[in-house]
Amino acid sequence: MPDITFPSHKIKLLLGVCGGIAAYKCADLVRRLIERDFDVRVVMTAAATEFITPMTLQAVSGHPVHMDQFDAEMEAGMGHIELARWADIILVAPATANSLAKFVHGEADNLLTTILLASNAPLILAPAMNQQMWKNPTTEQNLASLAKLGHTILGPGVGEQACGDVGAGRMLEPLDIAQRVQAIAFAKQSLAGKTVVITAGPTVEAIDPVRYISNHSSGKMGYAIAKAAQRAGAHVELVSGPVHLGDPSNVVVTRVTSAAEMLQTVKDKVANADVFIGCAAVADYSPVEVFCHKIKKNDEQMSLKLQRNTDILAWVAAQPNRPYVVGFAAESQNLREFATKKLHKKKLNMICANDISSDCLGFNSENNALLVLFDDGSEKILNVAAKEVLAQNIIDEIALAVGENDSSINRE
Ligand code: C5P
């Protein structure tokens, strides 16, 4: 997302409405946005007009609705370039699978897509579509590309759909969207002024100069969280085990190898942190003795004496002036039960649990799905999505918890 520097006048919000059944909720959405002091103008795609009339949105917004790219009268008044320049922020709700695909490829075949291409305003997308369309790998890839470009993705929600299906793909409720857009617009950068320390990747515990003990971890989730925190305005310290990923820009990266090094670096960094996110797959044990020469094999069995490594996450949570502490739990069974135990045992504020029994999620995959549990007993399900999308969702949740002006926002 481009740097957000909003002017002191009312924030000018351009609402793009695409053609999905959720468009019928846009009258309410416009009212909720106006209640929150946005100056709202509406652009509709042709398909959107099948679901809600321009007259309705004109009546609630108090301004003519823009639809036609080649309407000479509109262009003479406020044309597509003026609209693109006018907007301080653009919200597309509902954002259909078709329109998302067009945005990804920079198509400019209708007024809305043309405005999006012509504007550098921050873009917020509230996807809505059938659950099977949402799950389609093409849509997943499109969402990942949009998130990588820094656009904000709100939702979708889960539940019963107009077509009778049940699953992920519902547009978030208008009130929820309006609150989240308000938080983004008025809080500007939700973690501005905050310091966030993140661990990522595996640790590697040497046995001898050749062998080691380690865990599966690509580091992708932790790196995606570091990028999302940086975009949210935080000063980010990333303490990374060995991974094949480049340093995210504007993030301070300290590369470590062993759990002991990771612990020491975290100790050095965490004193002034507002948030600590333990995303690393830290080895639980390390060899008591590290051999300085390669151990020669023989025909006998071999035992290695291992010692417990300090739990870095629990160590941070036990400090007197602790930051907001977020952990991860990779479980192959009893996800909720084991994650809840970890949340309490390690005294965390929030835990993101993922089921590692599925081959196509977690570890080295591009995607993940998370059950997020909070210390106040609430929870949130983040459905299968690219790690970039989930990272942004996690940062949004953390910002809600540690932000100053966000207390009015509901978790779904
Ligand atoms: O207990 P378990 O290893 O499943 O907990 C996982 C969480 O604890 C992760 O957030 C991980 O980063 C953190 N952890 C840690 N130090 C360890 C072991 C786990 O920070 N030694």
PDB file of N, CA, C and O in Angstrom, residues 305-344:
ATOM      1  N   LYS A 305      22.923 -37.401  23.532  1.00  0.00           N
ATOM      2  CA  LYS A 305      22.311 -36.810  24.722  1.00  0.00           C
ATOM      3  C   LYS A 305      21.832 -35.407  24.354  1.00  0.00           C
ATOM      4  O   LYS A 305      22.611 -34.589  23.859  1.00  0.00           O
ATOM      5  N   LEU A 306      20.540 -35.174  24.588  1.00  0.00           N
ATOM      6  CA  LEU A 306      19.961 -33.881  24.211  1.00  0.00           C
ATOM      7  C   LEU A 306      19.509 -33.111  25.443  1.00  0.00           C
ATOM      8  O   LEU A 306      19.059 -33.707  26.417  1.00  0.00           O
ATOM      9  N   GLN A 307      19.623 -31.800  25.360  1.00  0.00           N
ATOM     10  CA  GLN A 307      19.122 -30.963  26.454  1.00  0.00           C
ATOM     11  C   GLN A 307      17.978 -30.088  25.942  1.00  0.00           C
ATOM     12  O   GLN A 307      17.923 -29.766  24.754  1.00  0.00           O
ATOM     13  N   ARG A 308      17.069 -29.712  26.849  1.00  0.00           N
ATOM     14  CA  ARG A 308      15.948 -28.857  26.461  1.00  0.00           C
ATOM     15  C   ARG A 308      16.455 -27.457  26.160  1.00  0.00           C
ATOM     16  O   ARG A 308      17.270 -26.915  26.903  1.00  0.00           O
ATOM     17  N   ASN A 309      15.965 -26.879  25.095  1.00  0.00           N
ATOM     18  CA  ASN A 309      16.254 -25.473  24.828  1.00  0.00           C
ATOM     19  C   ASN A 309      15.238 -24.608  25.569  1.00  0.00           C
ATOM     20  O   ASN A 309      14.100 -25.043  25.789  1.00  0.00           O
ATOM     21  N   THR A 310      15.646 -23.419  25.916  1.00  0.00           N
ATOM     22  CA  THR A 310      14.706 -22.487  26.558  1.00  0.00           C
ATOM     23  C   THR A 310      13.572 -22.178  25.586  1.00  0.00           C
ATOM     24  O   THR A 310      13.815 -21.981  24.392  1.00  0.00           O
ATOM     25  N   ASP A 311      12.360 -22.133  26.099  1.00  0.00           N
ATOM     26  CA  ASP A 311      11.223 -21.725  25.273  1.00  0.00           C
ATOM     27  C   ASP A 311      11.252 -20.195  25.174  1.00  0.00           C
ATOM     28  O   ASP A 311      10.992 -19.492  26.155  1.00  0.00           O
ATOM     29  N   ILE A 312      11.602 -19.700  23.990  1.00  0.00           N
ATOM     30  CA  ILE A 312      11.813 -18.254  23.802  1.00  0.00           C
ATOM     31  C   ILE A 312      10.511 -17.488  24.043  1.00  0.00           C
ATOM     32  O   ILE A 312      10.478 -16.455  24.725  1.00  0.00           O
ATOM     33  N   LEU A 313       9.443 -18.033  23.505  1.00  0.00           N
ATOM     34  CA  LEU A 313       8.126 -17.392  23.626  1.00  0.00           C
ATOM     35  C   LEU A 313       7.717 -17.267  25.097  1.00  0.00           C
ATOM     36  O   LEU A 313       7.307 -16.194  25.560  1.00  0.00           O
ATOM     37  N   ALA A 314       7.841 -18.387  25.826  1.00  0.00           N
ATOM     38  CA  ALA A 314       7.463 -18.380  27.239  1.00  0.00           C
ATOM     39  C   ALA A 314       8.393 -17.454  28.025  1.00  0.00           C
ATOM     40  O   ALA A 314       7.965 -16.779  28.971  1.00  0.00           O
ATOM     41  N   TRP A 315       9.663 -17.397  27.623  1.00  0.00           N
ATOM     42  CA  TRP A 315      10.613 -16.505  28.305  1.00  0.00           C
ATOM     43  C   TRP A 315      10.160 -15.048  28.154  1.00  0.00           C
ATOM     44  O   TRP A 315      10.127 -14.296  29.123  1.00  0.00           O
ATOM     45  N   VAL A 316       9.800 -14.677  26.923  1.00  0.00           N
ATOM     46  CA  VAL A 316       9.357 -13.279  26.680  1.00  0.00           C
ATOM     47  C   VAL A 316       8.104 -12.995  27.504  1.00  0.00           C
ATOM     48  O   VAL A 316       7.993 -11.952  28.156  1.00  0.00           O
ATOM     49  N   ALA A 317       7.164 -13.957  27.498  1.00  0.00           N
ATOM     50  CA  ALA A 317       5.894 -13.744  28.208  1.00  0.00           C
ATOM     51  C   ALA A 317       6.086 -13.652  29.716  1.00  0.00           C
ATOM     52  O   ALA A 317       5.238 -13.102  30.417  1.00  0.00           O
ATOM     53  N   ALA A 318       7.205 -14.176  30.213  1.00  0.00           N
ATOM     54  CA  ALA A 318       7.439 -14.167  31.669  1.00  0.00           C
ATOM     55  C   ALA A 318       8.145 -12.892  32.131  1.00  0.00           C
ATOM     56  O   ALA A 318       8.361 -12.703  33.335  1.00  0.00           O
ATOM     57  N   GLN A 319       8.518 -12.011  31.214  1.00  0.00           N
ATOM     58  CA  GLN A 319       9.222 -10.786  31.606  1.00  0.00           C
ATOM     59  C   GLN A 319       8.252  -9.793  32.245  1.00  0.00           C
ATOM     60  O   GLN A 319       7.076  -9.740  31.867  1.00  0.00           O
ATOM     61  N   PRO A 320       8.736  -9.016  33.217  1.00  0.00           N
ATOM     62  CA  PRO A 320       7.835  -8.103  33.932  1.00  0.00           C
ATOM     63  C   PRO A 320       7.144  -7.071  33.016  1.00  0.00           C
ATOM     64  O   PRO A 320       5.944  -6.906  33.088  1.00  0.00           O
ATOM     65  N   ASN A 321       7.908  -6.435  32.127  1.00  0.00           N
ATOM     66  CA  ASN A 321       7.280  -5.452  31.225  1.00  0.00           C
ATOM     67  C   ASN A 321       7.087  -6.053  29.853  1.00  0.00           C
ATOM     68  O   ASN A 321       7.561  -5.538  28.852  1.00  0.00           O
ATOM     69  N   ARG A 322       6.370  -7.137  29.827  1.00  0.00           N
ATOM     70  CA  ARG A 322       6.281  -7.911  28.585  1.00  0.00           C
ATOM     71  C   ARG A 322       5.492  -7.168  27.504  1.00  0.00           C
ATOM     72  O   ARG A 322       4.552  -6.411  27.803  1.00  0.00           O
ATOM     73  N   PRO A 323       5.864  -7.422  26.257  1.00  0.00           N
ATOM     74  CA  PRO A 323       5.052  -6.878  25.159  1.00  0.00           C
ATOM     75  C   PRO A 323       3.790  -7.727  24.985  1.00  0.00           C
ATOM     76  O   PRO A 323       3.566  -8.678  25.740  1.00  0.00           O
ATOM     77  N   TYR A 324       2.977  -7.381  23.998  1.00  0.00           N
ATOM     78  CA  TYR A 324       1.852  -8.226  23.582  1.00  0.00           C
ATOM     79  C   TYR A 324       2.475  -9.454  22.910  1.00  0.00           C
ATOM     80  O   TYR A 324       3.257  -9.314  21.970  1.00  0.00           O
ATOM     81  N   VAL A 325       2.155 -10.647  23.433  1.00  0.00           N
ATOM     82  CA  VAL A 325       2.892 -11.840  22.992  1.00  0.00           C
ATOM     83  C   VAL A 325       1.995 -12.764  22.157  1.00  0.00           C
ATOM     84  O   VAL A 325       0.930 -13.188  22.599  1.00  0.00           O
ATOM     85  N   VAL A 326       2.489 -13.056  20.945  1.00  0.00           N
ATOM     86  CA  VAL A 326       1.731 -13.886  20.004  1.00  0.00           C
ATOM     87  C   VAL A 326       2.556 -15.125  19.660  1.00  0.00           C
ATOM     88  O   VAL A 326       3.727 -15.022  19.292  1.00  0.00           O
ATOM     89  N   GLY A 327       1.943 -16.302  19.811  1.00  0.00           N
ATOM     90  CA  GLY A 327       2.652 -17.537  19.484  1.00  0.00           C
ATOM     91  C   GLY A 327       1.977 -18.282  18.361  1.00  0.00           C
ATOM     92  O   GLY A 327       0.877 -17.930  17.914  1.00  0.00           O
ATOM     93  N   PHE A 328       2.636 -19.313  17.907  1.00  0.00           N
ATOM     94  CA  PHE A 328       2.090 -20.197  16.879  1.00  0.00           C
ATOM     95  C   PHE A 328       2.055 -21.613  17.440  1.00  0.00           C
ATOM     96  O   PHE A 328       2.846 -21.958  18.325  1.00  0.00           O
ATOM     97  N   ALA A 329       1.147 -22.410  16.940  1.00  0.00           N
ATOM     98  CA  ALA A 329       1.106 -23.816  17.339  1.00  0.00           C
ATOM     99  C   ALA A 329       0.814 -24.653  16.100  1.00  0.00           C
ATOM    100  O   ALA A 329      -0.205 -24.458  15.450  1.00  0.00           O
ATOM    101  N   ALA A 330       1.751 -25.508  15.762  1.00  0.00           N
ATOM    102  CA  ALA A 330       1.536 -26.429  14.636  1.00  0.00           C
ATOM    103  C   ALA A 330       1.134 -27.763  15.254  1.00  0.00           C
ATOM    104  O   ALA A 330       1.906 -28.359  16.006  1.00  0.00           O
ATOM    105  N   GLU A 331      -0.080 -28.209  14.991  1.00  0.00           N
ATOM    106  CA  GLU A 331      -0.577 -29.433  15.626  1.00  0.00           C
ATOM    107  C   GLU A 331      -1.074 -30.415  14.563  1.00  0.00           C
ATOM    108  O   GLU A 331      -1.651 -30.004  13.561  1.00  0.00           O
ATOM    109  N   SER A 332      -0.880 -31.699  14.844  1.00  0.00           N
ATOM    110  CA  SER A 332      -1.375 -32.707  13.900  1.00  0.00           C
ATOM    111  C   SER A 332      -2.686 -33.321  14.385  1.00  0.00           C
ATOM    112  O   SER A 332      -3.293 -34.133  13.690  1.00  0.00           O
ATOM    113  N   GLN A 333      -3.130 -32.976  15.595  1.00  0.00           N
ATOM    114  CA  GLN A 333      -4.421 -33.447  16.113  1.00  0.00           C
ATOM    115  C   GLN A 333      -4.877 -32.505  17.242  1.00  0.00           C
ATOM    116  O   GLN A 333      -4.074 -31.730  17.757  1.00  0.00           O
ATOM    117  N   ASN A 334      -6.151 -32.596  17.585  1.00  0.00           N
ATOM    118  CA  ASN A 334      -6.741 -31.811  18.694  1.00  0.00           C
ATOM    119  C   ASN A 334      -6.300 -30.346  18.685  1.00  0.00           C
ATOM    120  O   ASN A 334      -5.820 -29.807  19.690  1.00  0.00           O
ATOM    121  N   LEU A 335      -6.467 -29.718  17.518  1.00  0.00           N
ATOM    122  CA  LEU A 335      -5.936 -28.359  17.311  1.00  0.00           C
ATOM    123  C   LEU A 335      -6.365 -27.372  18.397  1.00  0.00           C
ATOM    124  O   LEU A 335      -5.531 -26.742  19.056  1.00  0.00           O
ATOM    125  N   ARG A 336      -7.688 -27.270  18.619  1.00  0.00           N
ATOM    126  CA  ARG A 336      -8.194 -26.268  19.558  1.00  0.00           C
ATOM    127  C   ARG A 336      -7.720 -26.548  20.979  1.00  0.00           C
ATOM    128  O   ARG A 336      -7.253 -25.658  21.685  1.00  0.00           O
ATOM    129  N   GLU A 337      -7.800 -27.832  21.358  1.00  0.00           N
ATOM    130  CA  GLU A 337      -7.450 -28.216  22.739  1.00  0.00           C
ATOM    131  C   GLU A 337      -5.959 -27.933  23.013  1.00  0.00           C
ATOM    132  O   GLU A 337      -5.614 -27.284  24.009  1.00  0.00           O
ATOM    133  N   PHE A 338      -5.085 -28.394  22.117  1.00  0.00           N
ATOM    134  CA  PHE A 338      -3.648 -28.217  22.349  1.00  0.00           C
ATOM    135  C   PHE A 338      -3.258 -26.740  22.272  1.00  0.00           C
ATOM    136  O   PHE A 338      -2.426 -26.267  23.049  1.00  0.00           O
ATOM    137  N   ALA A 339      -3.871 -26.030  21.336  1.00  0.00           N
ATOM    138  CA  ALA A 339      -3.533 -24.600  21.194  1.00  0.00           C
ATOM    139  C   ALA A 339      -3.993 -23.831  22.434  1.00  0.00           C
ATOM    140  O   ALA A 339      -3.283 -22.945  22.923  1.00  0.00           O
ATOM    141  N   THR A 340      -5.184 -24.177  22.956  1.00  0.00           N
ATOM    142  CA  THR A 340      -5.688 -23.492  24.157  1.00  0.00           C
ATOM    143  C   THR A 340      -4.739 -23.734  25.332  1.00  0.00           C
ATOM    144  O   THR A 340      -4.416 -22.814  26.091  1.00  0.00           O
ATOM    145  N   LYS A 341      -4.275 -24.988  25.454  1.00  0.00           N
ATOM    146  CA  LYS A 341      -3.333 -25.306  26.555  1.00  0.00           C
ATOM    147  C   LYS A 341      -2.064 -24.461  26.418  1.00  0.00           C
ATOM    148  O   LYS A 341      -1.563 -23.930  27.404  1.00  0.00           O
ATOM    149  N   LYS A 342      -1.559 -24.357  25.189  1.00  0.00           N
ATOM    150  CA  LYS A 342      -0.328 -23.577  24.964  1.00  0.00           C
ATOM    151  C   LYS A 342      -0.542 -22.101  25.275  1.00  0.00           C
ATOM    152  O   LYS A 342       0.309 -21.448  25.858  1.00  0.00           O
ATOM    153  N   LEU A 343      -1.709 -21.583  24.864  1.00  0.00           N
ATOM    154  CA  LEU A 343      -2.034 -20.176  25.116  1.00  0.00           C
ATOM    155  C   LEU A 343      -1.913 -19.884  26.615  1.00  0.00           C
ATOM    156  O   LEU A 343      -1.311 -18.890  27.026  1.00  0.00           O
ATOM    157  N   HIS A 344      -2.493 -20.788  27.440  1.00  0.00           N
ATOM    158  CA  HIS A 344      -2.501 -20.563  28.886  1.00  0.00           C
ATOM    159  C   HIS A 344      -1.149 -20.887  29.514  1.00  0.00           C
ATOM    160  O   HIS A 344      -0.635 -20.119  30.319  1.00  0.00           O
TER     161      HIS A 344
END
